[in-house]
Coordinates of C-alpha atoms and ligand atoms in Angstrom, one line a residue:
X1 CA -62.4 12.3 -22.2
X2 CA -60.7 8.8 -22.2
X3 CA -57.1 7.6 -22.2
X4 CA -55.8 4.3 -23.0
X5 CA -53.3 2.5 -20.8
X6 CA -49.8 2.0 -22.1
X7 CA -47.2 0.7 -19.6
X8 CA -44.0 2.9 -19.3
X9 CA -40.5 1.6 -19.9
X10 CA -39.2 0.5 -16.5
X11 CA -35.6 0.2 -17.8
X12 CA -33.4 2.0 -15.1
X13 CA -36.2 2.0 -12.5
X14 CA -35.3 0.2 -9.2
X15 CA -38.4 -2.1 -8.8
X16 CA -39.3 -3.1 -5.2
X17 CA -41.2 -6.0 -3.9
X18 CA -44.3 -4.5 -2.3
X19 CA -48.0 -4.8 -3.2
X20 CA -50.4 -2.0 -1.9
X21 CA -53.3 -4.2 -2.6
X22 CA -51.7 -7.2 -1.0
X23 CA -53.3 -8.9 2.0
X24 CA -50.3 -8.8 4.0
X25 CA -50.0 -4.9 3.8
X26 CA -53.8 -4.5 4.2
X27 CA -53.8 -6.7 7.3
X28 CA -50.8 -5.2 9.0
X29 CA -50.1 -1.6 7.5
X30 CA -48.1 -0.5 10.6
X31 CA -45.3 -3.0 9.8
X32 CA -44.7 -1.3 6.5
X33 CA -45.3 2.4 7.1
X34 CA -42.2 3.9 8.4
X35 CA -40.0 2.2 5.6
X36 CA -42.5 3.3 3.0
X37 CA -42.2 6.9 4.3
X38 CA -38.4 6.9 4.5
X39 CA -37.9 5.5 1.0
X40 CA -40.7 7.3 -0.7
X41 CA -41.2 7.4 -3.7
X42 CA -40.6 3.7 -4.5
X43 CA -41.4 1.9 -7.7
X44 CA -43.2 -1.6 -7.8
X45 CA -45.0 -3.7 -10.3
X46 CA -48.7 -3.9 -10.0
X47 CA -50.0 -6.8 -12.1
X48 CA -46.8 -6.4 -14.1
X49 CA -47.3 -2.6 -14.5
X50 CA -44.5 -0.2 -13.3
X51 CA -46.2 1.9 -10.8
X52 CA -45.1 4.7 -8.1
X53 CA -46.0 4.4 -4.4
X54 CA -46.1 7.7 -2.7
X55 CA -46.0 7.7 1.0
X56 CA -44.4 10.6 2.8
X57 CA -46.8 13.4 3.8
X58 CA -45.3 16.3 1.8
X59 CA -45.0 14.1 -1.4
X60 CA -48.8 13.1 -0.9
X61 CA -49.8 16.9 -0.8
X62 CA -47.4 17.7 -3.7
X63 CA -49.3 14.9 -5.8
X64 CA -52.8 15.6 -4.6
X65 CA -52.5 19.4 -5.2
X66 CA -50.8 18.9 -8.7
X67 CA -54.1 18.0 -10.5
X68 CA -52.7 18.8 -13.8
X69 CA -49.5 16.8 -13.5
X70 CA -51.4 13.9 -11.7
X71 CA -54.6 13.0 -13.4
X72 CA -57.6 11.3 -11.8
X73 CA -58.8 9.9 -14.9
X74 CA -58.3 6.2 -14.9
X75 CA -56.9 4.9 -18.3
X76 CA -58.8 2.3 -20.1
X77 CA -57.5 -1.2 -19.8
X78 CA -55.1 -0.8 -16.8
X79 CA -54.4 -4.4 -15.3
X80 CA -55.6 -4.3 -11.6
X81 CA -58.2 -1.6 -12.0
X82 CA -61.0 -4.2 -12.4
X83 CA -60.5 -5.0 -8.7
X84 CA -61.6 -1.4 -7.6
X85 CA -63.9 -0.7 -10.6
X86 CA -66.8 0.0 -8.3
X87 CA -68.6 2.2 -10.8
X88 CA -68.8 -0.2 -13.7
X89 CA -66.2 1.6 -15.7
X90 CA -68.0 4.8 -15.6
X91 CA -66.2 8.2 -15.3
X92 CA -67.4 9.3 -11.6
X93 CA -66.3 12.5 -10.2
X94 CA -63.6 10.9 -8.1
X95 CA -62.1 9.6 -11.4
X96 CA -62.3 12.7 -13.6
X97 CA -60.5 15.8 -14.1
X98 CA -61.5 19.4 -14.7
X99 CA -63.8 20.4 -16.4
X100 CA -65.6 17.1 -16.3
X101 CA -64.8 17.0 -12.5
X102 CA -66.1 20.4 -11.9
X103 CA -69.5 19.6 -13.6
X104 CA -70.0 16.5 -11.9
X105 CA -69.1 18.0 -8.5
X106 CA -71.5 20.9 -9.2
X107 CA -74.4 18.7 -10.1
X108 CA -74.4 17.1 -6.5
X109 CA -73.6 20.3 -4.6
X110 CA -77.3 20.9 -3.9
X111 CA -77.2 17.6 -1.8
X112 CA -74.7 19.4 0.6
X113 CA -76.5 22.5 1.6
X114 CA -76.3 23.6 5.2
X115 CA -80.1 23.0 5.6
X116 CA -79.6 19.4 4.5
X117 CA -76.6 19.0 6.9
X118 CA -78.6 20.4 9.8
X119 CA -81.5 17.9 8.8
X120 CA -78.9 15.1 9.0
X121 CA -77.7 16.0 12.3
X122 CA -81.1 16.2 13.9
X123 CA -82.1 12.9 12.6
X124 CA -78.7 11.3 13.6
X125 CA -79.2 12.7 17.3
X126 CA -82.6 11.2 17.5
X127 CA -81.4 7.7 16.3
X128 CA -78.2 7.8 18.3
X129 CA -80.2 8.3 21.6
X130 CA -82.7 5.6 20.6
X131 CA -80.0 3.1 19.8
X132 CA -78.0 4.0 22.9
X133 CA -81.1 3.4 25.1
X134 CA -81.5 -0.1 23.6
X135 CA -77.7 -0.9 23.9
X136 CA -77.5 0.2 27.5
X137 CA -79.9 -2.7 28.4
X138 CA -77.7 -5.3 26.8
X139 CA -74.5 -4.1 28.8
X140 CA -72.2 -5.4 26.1
X141 CA -72.5 -4.9 22.4
X142 CA -70.9 -4.7 19.0
X143 CA -70.5 -0.9 18.5
X144 CA -69.9 -1.3 14.8
X145 CA -72.7 -3.8 13.9
X146 CA -75.3 -2.7 16.3
X147 CA -74.6 1.1 16.4
X148 CA -72.3 2.9 14.0
X149 CA -73.3 0.8 10.9
X150 CA -77.1 1.2 11.4
X151 CA -76.6 4.9 12.2
X152 CA -74.5 5.4 9.0
X153 CA -76.9 3.5 6.8
X154 CA -79.9 5.5 8.3
X155 CA -78.1 8.8 7.8
X156 CA -76.6 8.3 4.3
X157 CA -79.2 5.8 2.7
X158 CA -82.5 7.0 4.1
X159 CA -81.9 10.7 5.0
X160 CA -79.2 11.7 2.7
X161 CA -80.0 9.7 -0.3
X162 CA -83.8 9.6 0.6
X163 CA -84.0 6.0 -0.1
X164 CA -86.4 4.7 2.4
X165 CA -88.4 1.8 0.9
X166 CA -86.9 -1.5 2.0
X167 CA -87.1 -2.9 -1.5
X168 CA -85.3 0.1 -3.0
X169 CA -82.6 0.0 -0.2
X170 CA -82.1 -3.7 -1.0
X171 CA -80.9 -2.8 -4.6
X172 CA -78.1 -0.8 -3.1
X173 CA -77.3 -3.2 -0.4
X174 CA -77.2 -6.1 -3.0
X175 CA -74.7 -4.0 -5.1
X176 CA -72.5 -3.1 -2.1
X177 CA -72.5 -6.7 -1.0
X178 CA -71.1 -7.7 -4.6
X179 CA -68.1 -5.3 -4.3
X180 CA -65.7 -7.6 -2.5
X181 CA -66.2 -10.2 -5.3
X182 CA -64.1 -7.7 -7.6
X183 CA -61.1 -8.2 -5.5
X184 CA -60.7 -11.7 -6.8
X185 CA -60.6 -10.6 -10.4
X186 CA -57.5 -11.1 -12.5
X187 CA -56.7 -8.8 -15.6
X188 CA -59.1 -9.8 -18.3
X189 CA -61.6 -11.6 -16.2
X190 CA -65.2 -10.8 -16.8
X191 CA -67.1 -8.9 -14.1
X192 CA -69.0 -11.3 -11.6
X193 CA -72.7 -11.9 -12.7
X194 CA -73.8 -10.9 -9.1
X195 CA -72.1 -7.5 -9.7
X196 CA -73.5 -6.9 -13.1
X197 CA -77.0 -7.9 -12.1
X198 CA -76.9 -5.8 -9.0
X199 CA -75.7 -2.8 -11.2
X200 CA -78.3 -3.3 -13.8
X201 CA -81.1 -3.4 -11.1
X202 CA -79.8 -0.1 -9.8
X203 CA -79.9 1.5 -13.3
X204 CA -83.4 0.3 -13.8
X205 CA -84.4 2.1 -10.4
X206 CA -82.5 5.2 -11.5
X207 CA -84.4 5.2 -14.6
X208 CA -87.8 4.9 -12.9
X209 CA -86.8 7.6 -10.4
X210 CA -85.5 10.1 -13.1
X211 CA -89.0 9.5 -14.9
X212 CA -90.8 10.4 -11.6
X213 CA -88.5 13.3 -11.2
X214 CA -89.6 14.8 -14.5
X215 CA -93.2 14.9 -13.1
X216 CA -92.0 16.4 -9.9
X217 CA -92.8 13.2 -8.1
X218 CA -89.3 11.9 -7.0
X219 CA -88.6 12.6 -3.2
X220 CA -85.1 11.3 -3.0
X221 CA -81.7 12.6 -4.0
X222 CA -82.1 11.4 -7.7
X223 CA -84.8 14.1 -8.0
X224 CA -82.4 16.8 -6.4
X225 CA -79.5 15.7 -8.8
X226 CA -81.7 15.4 -11.9
X227 CA -83.1 19.0 -11.1
X228 CA -79.7 20.5 -10.9
X229 CA -78.2 18.9 -14.2
X230 CA -77.7 21.6 -16.8
X231 CA -79.6 19.8 -19.5
X232 CA -82.2 18.4 -17.2
X233 CA -81.1 14.8 -17.6
X234 CA -78.3 12.4 -16.5
X235 CA -77.8 9.1 -18.2
X236 CA -79.3 6.4 -16.1
X237 CA -75.9 4.7 -15.7
X238 CA -74.2 7.9 -14.7
X239 CA -77.0 8.5 -12.1
X240 CA -76.5 5.1 -10.6
X241 CA -72.7 5.7 -10.6
X242 CA -73.4 9.0 -8.7
X243 CA -75.6 7.3 -6.2
X244 CA -73.0 4.5 -5.6
X245 CA -70.2 7.3 -5.2
X246 CA -72.3 9.1 -2.6
X247 CA -73.3 5.8 -0.9
X248 CA -70.3 3.9 -0.7
X249 CA -68.1 7.1 -0.3
X250 CA -70.2 7.7 3.0
X251 CA -71.7 4.6 4.5
X252 CA -68.8 2.4 5.4
X253 CA -66.3 5.3 5.9
X254 CA -68.6 7.2 8.4
X255 CA -69.5 3.9 10.1
X256 CA -65.8 3.1 10.3
X257 CA -64.8 6.5 11.6
X258 CA -67.4 6.5 14.2
X259 CA -66.4 3.0 15.4
X260 CA -62.8 4.1 15.5
X261 CA -63.5 7.3 17.5
X262 CA -65.5 5.0 20.1
X263 CA -62.4 2.5 20.1
X264 CA -60.1 5.2 21.3
X265 CA -62.4 6.6 24.0
X266 CA -63.1 3.0 25.1
X267 CA -59.4 2.4 25.5
X268 CA -58.6 5.7 27.2
X269 CA -61.1 6.4 30.1
X270 CA -59.2 9.6 31.1
X271 CA -59.7 11.1 27.5
X272 CA -63.3 10.1 27.7
X273 CA -63.7 12.0 31.0
X274 CA -62.0 15.0 29.4
X275 CA -64.7 14.9 26.5
X276 CA -67.5 14.4 29.1
X277 CA -66.4 17.6 31.0
X278 CA -65.9 19.5 27.5
X279 CA -67.9 17.9 24.6
X280 CA -66.2 20.1 22.2
X281 CA -63.0 18.1 22.4
X282 CA -65.0 15.3 20.6
X283 CA -64.2 17.0 17.3
X284 CA -60.3 16.8 18.0
X285 CA -60.8 13.2 19.1
X286 CA -62.5 12.2 15.9
X287 CA -59.8 14.0 13.8
X288 CA -57.0 12.1 15.6
X289 CA -58.9 8.7 15.2
X290 CA -59.2 9.4 11.4
X291 CA -55.5 10.1 11.4
X292 CA -54.7 6.8 13.3
X293 CA -57.1 4.7 11.2
X294 CA -58.2 6.5 7.9
X295 CA -61.1 4.5 6.6
X296 CA -59.7 5.2 3.0
X297 CA -56.2 3.8 2.6
X298 CA -55.0 5.1 -0.9
X299 CA -56.1 7.1 -3.9
X300 CA -54.8 6.7 -7.4
X301 CA -53.5 9.2 -9.9
X302 CA -51.7 9.0 -13.3
X303 CA -48.8 11.0 -14.2
X304 CA -49.4 13.3 -17.2
X305 CA -45.8 14.1 -17.7
X306 CA -42.4 13.3 -16.3
X307 CA -42.6 14.8 -12.8
X308 CA -40.1 15.0 -10.2
X309 CA -41.4 13.8 -6.6
X310 CA -38.8 13.7 -3.9
X311 CA -35.6 12.5 -5.4
X312 CA -37.2 10.6 -8.2
X313 CA -38.7 11.3 -11.7
X314 CA -42.1 9.7 -12.0
X315 CA -42.4 9.0 -15.8
X316 CA -45.3 10.2 -17.9
X317 CA -48.2 7.7 -17.9
X318 CA -47.3 6.0 -14.8
X319 CA -50.0 4.8 -12.1
X320 CA -49.3 6.5 -8.8
X321 CA -50.6 5.0 -5.5
X322 CA -51.1 7.9 -3.1
X323 CA -50.8 6.3 0.3
X324 CA -52.8 8.6 2.4
X325 CA -53.1 6.3 5.4
X326 CA -49.3 5.9 5.4
X327 CA -48.6 9.7 5.2
X328 CA -50.9 10.0 8.4
X329 CA -48.1 8.2 10.2
X330 CA -45.3 10.6 9.0
X331 CA -43.3 11.5 12.0
X332 CA -42.1 14.8 10.2
X333 CA -45.5 16.1 10.6
X334 CA -47.0 14.1 13.4
X335 CA -44.3 13.4 15.9
X336 CA -44.5 10.0 17.8
X337 CA -47.1 9.1 15.1
X338 CA -48.6 6.0 16.8
X339 CA -49.6 7.9 20.0
X340 CA -53.2 9.1 20.1
X341 CA -53.0 12.5 21.1
X342 CA -56.0 15.0 20.7
X343 CA -53.8 17.8 21.8
X344 CA -51.8 17.7 18.5
X345 CA -51.7 21.3 17.3
X346 CA -52.2 20.1 13.8
X347 CA -54.8 17.4 14.6
X348 CA -56.8 18.4 11.6
X349 CA -54.0 18.2 9.2
X350 CA -54.4 14.3 8.4
X351 CA -55.0 13.2 4.9
X352 CA -58.0 11.0 5.6
X353 CA -60.3 13.2 3.6
X354 CA -57.7 13.6 0.7
X355 CA -56.4 16.9 -0.4
X356 CA -56.9 19.3 -3.2
X357 CA -59.7 19.5 -5.8
X358 CA -61.1 16.0 -5.0
X359 CA -61.0 16.6 -1.1
X360 CA -64.0 14.6 0.2
X361 CA -67.2 16.3 -0.5
X362 CA -68.8 14.6 2.6
X363 CA -66.2 15.7 4.9
X364 CA -68.6 18.4 6.7
X365 CA -71.2 15.7 7.2
X366 CA -68.8 13.3 8.7
X367 CA -67.2 16.0 10.9
X368 CA -70.8 16.7 12.2
X369 CA -72.1 13.4 12.7
X370 CA -69.1 11.5 14.1
X371 CA -68.3 13.9 17.0
X372 CA -72.0 13.8 17.9
X373 CA -71.7 10.0 18.1
X374 CA -68.5 10.2 20.4
X375 CA -70.1 13.1 22.5
X376 CA -73.4 11.1 23.1
X377 CA -71.7 7.8 23.9
X378 CA -69.3 9.2 26.6
X379 CA -72.1 11.3 28.1
X380 CA -74.4 8.2 28.3
X381 CA -71.8 5.6 29.5
X382 CA -69.4 6.9 32.2
X383 CA -68.1 3.2 32.5
X384 CA -67.5 2.6 28.8
X385 CA -64.5 0.2 28.1
X386 CA -63.6 -2.5 25.6
X387 CA -65.4 -5.8 26.3
X388 CA -63.2 -8.5 27.8
X389 CA -63.2 -10.9 24.8
X390 CA -60.5 -11.9 22.2
X391 CA -62.6 -10.6 19.3
X392 CA -63.4 -7.2 20.9
X393 CA -61.5 -5.4 18.0
X394 CA -61.6 -6.7 14.4
X395 CA -60.7 -4.9 11.1
X396 CA -62.1 -5.2 7.8
X397 CA -59.7 -5.0 4.9
X398 CA -61.9 -6.8 2.3
X399 CA -61.3 -4.2 -0.4
X400 CA -57.9 -3.0 -1.3
X401 CA -58.6 0.7 -0.7
X402 CA -60.3 0.8 2.5
X403 CA -59.6 -0.5 6.1
X404 CA -62.0 0.1 9.0
X405 CA -63.4 -1.7 12.0
X406 CA -65.8 -4.5 11.4
X407 CA -66.4 -5.4 15.0
X408 CA -65.9 -3.4 18.1
X409 CA -67.3 -5.0 21.4
X410 CA -67.9 -2.5 24.1
X411 CA -69.0 -2.9 27.7
X412 CA -71.0 -0.2 29.2
Ligands
HEM501 C1 -65.2 9.1 7.3 C2 -65.7 9.5 6.3 C3 -65.2 9.7 4.9 C4 -63.9 9.4 4.3 C5 -62.6 8.9 5.2 C6 -63.7 9.9 3.1 C7 -62.7 9.8 2.3 C8 -62.5 10.4 1.0 C9 -61.4 10.6 0.3 C10 -59.9 10.2 0.7 C11 -61.5 11.2 -0.9 C12 -60.6 11.7 -2.0 C13 -60.5 10.7 -3.2 C14 -59.4 11.3 -4.1 O1 -58.7 12.3 -3.9 O2 -59.3 10.7 -5.2 C15 -63.0 11.3 -0.9 C16 -63.7 11.9 -1.9 C17 -65.1 11.8 -2.0 N1 -65.9 11.6 -1.1 FE1 -65.5 11.0 0.9 N2 -65.0 10.3 2.7 C18 -65.9 10.1 3.7 C19 -67.3 10.4 3.8 C20 -68.1 10.8 2.8 C21 -69.4 10.9 2.7 C22 -70.3 10.9 3.9 C23 -69.8 11.0 1.3 C24 -71.0 11.5 0.8 C25 -72.2 11.9 1.5 C26 -68.5 11.1 0.6 C27 -68.5 11.3 -0.8 C28 -67.3 11.7 -1.4 C29 -67.2 11.9 -2.9 C30 -68.3 12.0 -3.9 C31 -65.8 12.1 -3.2 C32 -65.3 12.6 -4.5 C33 -65.0 14.0 -4.5 C34 -64.3 14.6 -5.6 O3 -63.8 13.8 -6.4 O4 -64.3 15.7 -6.1 N3 -67.4 10.8 1.4 N4 -63.5 10.9 0.2

């Protein structure tokens, strides 16, 4: 199903000057969060298009649970979307409604069996131990570049997707590398050739792998997905989109969440000691790190009718930016929201994995792997702390919907 974008009439709407994709906000979200929550919802213009920004926790939940009133289907031709069109215009599960969403999610379900999750944990533990052994000898290291990123790539790319040959991995790396180029696009701009070339190479790969799958010779996730498709075949472009959803849904988010988990233990030796004494606390530490620094900043929906949210009516057809990272700082739900507190009674109630029908399908994988990382690091390094250098903590906000650490220098 496809809808075409038509801007709503903004007469009578109070339009505010705020850009959720703007670098000012992306680089310093804390400066804006409390006002956004207090005034939510607000109306803004994104590329000239009247849009709603939803920031309070209860309103985030109301919108994300109301999947009939707020569609995930991106209308064709909406200005600004070219900057986040990571899937070459294809209707992936994130951007579809039931029943298409249900079908797409079902097709990848066999990738998330307990047996596969267990296999990921075992492999992650082996790699974590090996990497920590090497890093211990360095004394000081970048925990994102040298630890959580290679771990996440190995877990998601090699073990989960099953893409092990370096030349095949390169196809996906090249594509992911091209994504920040989209952020420079203006409405109507053609897609960058690097992006289109990388996509085309991915589609060729998916085609080859689907052919192998038919002969029972495909050992990666493409084989698993092809097998669970009802009619036995998935269009090669759609397969590429699924692989990219699973890859970019996971790699930088898991790497970012692991680095954030390590940031807070490095900053707080007493908490690290508590986790050393009781490793089960690593789970709450990771939840709280995800609340503080959710790797995904916002998700989008489109109003299918005139719908009241808070004290305002969101007009039918309006794009809606659901600011999950802002809602995680709502003091009505998380008192003293900028205090890192693993003892919060509702520590798991953050919205970093979204909410409702589209809740992150990889949340169980993340909730296994990332606490494993934190437990292993605090156990191995009793003197863990931030390195004494000005660039010890650096954030990556190079795409508008995501924000996570890009460097985290630790001393052990
Ligand atoms: C820290 C780690 C992660 C974070 C913060 C995260 C965040 C999110 C969020 C916020 C959504 C909801 C999107 C929406 O409502 O529109 C989502 C959905 C999704 N995530 Fe994750 N994710 C993470 C890990 C993973 C992993 C490891 C995978 C794959 C192995 C994955 C794959 C997906 C997919 C396929 C969806 C779409 C689900 C649907 O539409 O039904 N994510 N994720």
